[in-house]
Amino acid sequence: AQSVTQLGSHVSVSEGALVLLRCNYSSSVPPYLFWYVQYPNQGLQLLLKYTTGATLVKGINGFEAEFKKSETSFHLTKPSAHMSDAAEYFCAVSEPGANSKLTFGKGITLSVRP
Amino acid sequence: NAGVMQNPRHLVRRRGQEARLRCSPMKGHSHVYWYRQLPEEGLKFMVYLQKENIIDESGMPKERFSAEFPKEGPSILRIQQVVRGDSAAYFCASSTGGTAYEQYFGPGTRLTVT
């Protein structure tokens, strides 16, 4: 069985500061890893994904994440926060294969202070 | 190319009534996934369907819930005899399938049971 842990439920940063959202996973097979963003009353939008290959993955809106197998982590970062980054962020994992359901963490709400 | 469409966006039902949630996948997508988001929780997988087939329903409650994805028309998630605990946001996602894929999410249906 797979699982995702996102420690804490809320992160607050100042505009222009580094954003770091943590994600640890558990999987019995090499996982596929994803970060999604959800704005209020909207669906989820894919920020970035890791499947195979380069472990540093760049996504939309200046976000990136690094897959670290030894730490079973896939932390999301952005060098400089913008007010528009305020949203809820979900880390998810899936097994490679035809049945590729996603297992999500509980999510982290990011607030950006002016 | 229109995205994943879900309707209705908001649905209010009294206890004991039936709820029908519809999902039209993106054009060219034949794989549909349903997820449920309860307050303060991440998304939980419910069911995975391909056209006319249920592939994985391991996340579906054993009673009152059913899903279909007919040859023609949208995918339907049906909840019979709703209870207050069914109040949640229900998201549909679609994909082209395969081992390296992306799931595209709809805006969700927010079900309120009174």
CSV table of N, CA and C in Angstrom, one decimal, chain A residues 32 36 38 41 43-44 46 49 90 94 97-102 104-106, chain B residues 9 35 37 42-43 45 48 56 58 91 98-99 101-103 105-107 110:
chain,number,residue,atom,x,y,z
A,32,TYR,N,5.5,6.9,-9.0
A,32,TYR,CA,5.4,8.2,-9.7
A,32,TYR,C,4.9,9.2,-8.6
A,36,TYR,N,0.0,18.8,-6.9
A,36,TYR,CA,-1.2,19.5,-7.4
A,36,TYR,C,-1.5,20.7,-6.6
A,38,GLN,N,-4.6,23.5,-5.6
A,38,GLN,CA,-6.1,23.7,-5.6
A,38,GLN,C,-6.4,25.1,-5.1
A,41,ASN,N,-12.5,26.6,-4.3
A,41,ASN,CA,-13.7,26.2,-5.1
A,41,ASN,C,-13.4,25.8,-6.5
A,43,GLY,N,-11.0,22.9,-9.1
A,43,GLY,CA,-10.4,21.5,-9.2
A,43,GLY,C,-8.9,21.6,-9.0
A,44,LEU,N,-8.3,20.5,-9.1
A,44,LEU,CA,-6.9,20.4,-8.9
A,44,LEU,C,-6.1,20.6,-10.3
A,46,LEU,N,-2.3,20.3,-12.1
A,46,LEU,CA,-1.0,19.6,-11.9
A,46,LEU,C,0.1,20.7,-12.0
A,49,LYS,N,5.4,16.7,-12.1
A,49,LYS,CA,5.3,15.2,-11.8
A,49,LYS,C,6.7,14.6,-12.0
A,90,PHE,N,-1.3,19.7,-2.8
A,90,PHE,CA,-1.4,18.3,-2.5
A,90,PHE,C,-0.3,17.5,-3.2
A,94,SER,N,1.6,7.5,-7.1
A,94,SER,CA,0.9,6.4,-7.8
A,94,SER,C,1.9,5.3,-8.1
A,97,GLY,N,1.8,1.7,-13.9
A,97,GLY,CA,0.9,0.6,-14.4
A,97,GLY,C,-0.4,1.1,-14.9
A,98,ALA,N,-1.1,0.2,-15.4
A,98,ALA,CA,-2.4,0.5,-16.0
A,98,ALA,C,-3.4,1.1,-15.1
A,99,ASN,N,-3.4,0.6,-13.9
A,99,ASN,CA,-4.4,1.2,-12.9
A,99,ASN,C,-3.6,2.2,-12.0
A,100,SER,N,-3.7,3.4,-12.4
A,100,SER,CA,-2.8,4.4,-11.9
A,100,SER,C,-3.6,5.4,-11.0
A,101,LYS,N,-4.3,4.9,-10.0
A,101,LYS,CA,-5.0,5.8,-9.1
A,101,LYS,C,-4.0,6.5,-8.3
A,102,LEU,N,-4.4,7.7,-7.9
A,102,LEU,CA,-3.5,8.6,-7.1
A,102,LEU,C,-3.9,8.4,-5.6
A,104,PHE,N,-3.3,10.6,-2.2
A,104,PHE,CA,-3.0,12.0,-1.9
A,104,PHE,C,-2.6,12.1,-0.4
A,105,GLY,N,-1.8,13.1,-0.2
A,105,GLY,CA,-1.6,13.6,1.2
A,105,GLY,C,-2.8,14.4,1.6
A,106,LYS,N,-2.8,14.9,2.9
A,106,LYS,CA,-3.9,15.7,3.4
A,106,LYS,C,-3.9,17.1,2.9
B,9,ARG,N,-22.4,21.7,-10.4
B,9,ARG,CA,-21.3,22.2,-9.5
B,9,ARG,C,-21.7,22.1,-8.1
B,35,TYR,N,-12.9,10.8,-7.2
B,35,TYR,CA,-12.3,11.0,-5.9
B,35,TYR,C,-13.2,11.8,-5.0
B,37,GLN,N,-13.4,14.4,-1.6
B,37,GLN,CA,-12.7,15.2,-0.7
B,37,GLN,C,-13.6,15.6,0.5
B,42,GLY,N,-7.5,15.2,2.5
B,42,GLY,CA,-7.1,15.1,1.1
B,42,GLY,C,-8.1,14.3,0.3
B,43,LEU,N,-7.8,14.2,-1.0
B,43,LEU,CA,-8.7,13.4,-1.9
B,43,LEU,C,-8.5,12.0,-1.7
B,45,PHE,N,-9.4,8.2,-3.3
B,45,PHE,CA,-9.8,7.5,-4.5
B,45,PHE,C,-11.1,6.7,-4.3
B,48,TYR,N,-12.2,3.7,-10.5
B,48,TYR,CA,-11.5,3.9,-11.8
B,48,TYR,C,-12.3,3.2,-12.9
B,56,ASP,N,-11.4,-0.6,-11.2
B,56,ASP,CA,-11.0,-0.7,-9.8
B,56,ASP,C,-12.0,0.1,-9.0
B,58,SER,N,-12.1,-0.3,-5.5
B,58,SER,CA,-11.6,-0.6,-4.2
B,58,SER,C,-11.9,0.6,-3.2
B,91,PHE,N,-14.7,14.9,-7.0
B,91,PHE,CA,-13.9,15.3,-8.2
B,91,PHE,C,-13.8,14.1,-9.2
B,98,GLY,N,-2.3,4.5,-19.8
B,98,GLY,CA,-0.9,4.3,-20.0
B,98,GLY,C,-0.1,4.4,-18.8
B,99,THR,N,1.2,4.2,-18.9
B,99,THR,CA,2.0,4.1,-17.7
B,99,THR,C,2.7,5.5,-17.3
B,101,TYR,N,1.4,9.2,-17.4
B,101,TYR,CA,0.1,9.9,-17.8
B,101,TYR,C,0.0,11.1,-16.9
B,102,GLU,N,-1.0,11.8,-17.2
B,102,GLU,CA,-1.5,12.9,-16.3
B,102,GLU,C,-3.0,12.8,-16.1
B,103,GLN,N,-3.5,13.0,-14.9
B,103,GLN,CA,-4.9,13.0,-14.7
B,103,GLN,C,-5.3,14.5,-14.6
B,105,PHE,N,-8.2,17.1,-13.8
B,105,PHE,CA,-9.3,17.2,-12.9
B,105,PHE,C,-10.4,18.2,-13.3
B,106,GLY,N,-11.6,17.8,-13.0
B,106,GLY,CA,-12.7,18.7,-13.2
B,106,GLY,C,-12.9,19.6,-12.0
B,107,PRO,N,-13.8,20.6,-12.1
B,107,PRO,CA,-14.0,21.6,-11.0
B,107,PRO,C,-14.7,21.0,-9.7
B,110,ARG,N,-20.0,19.8,-5.4
B,110,ARG,CA,-20.0,19.9,-4.0
B,110,ARG,C,-21.4,19.5,-3.5
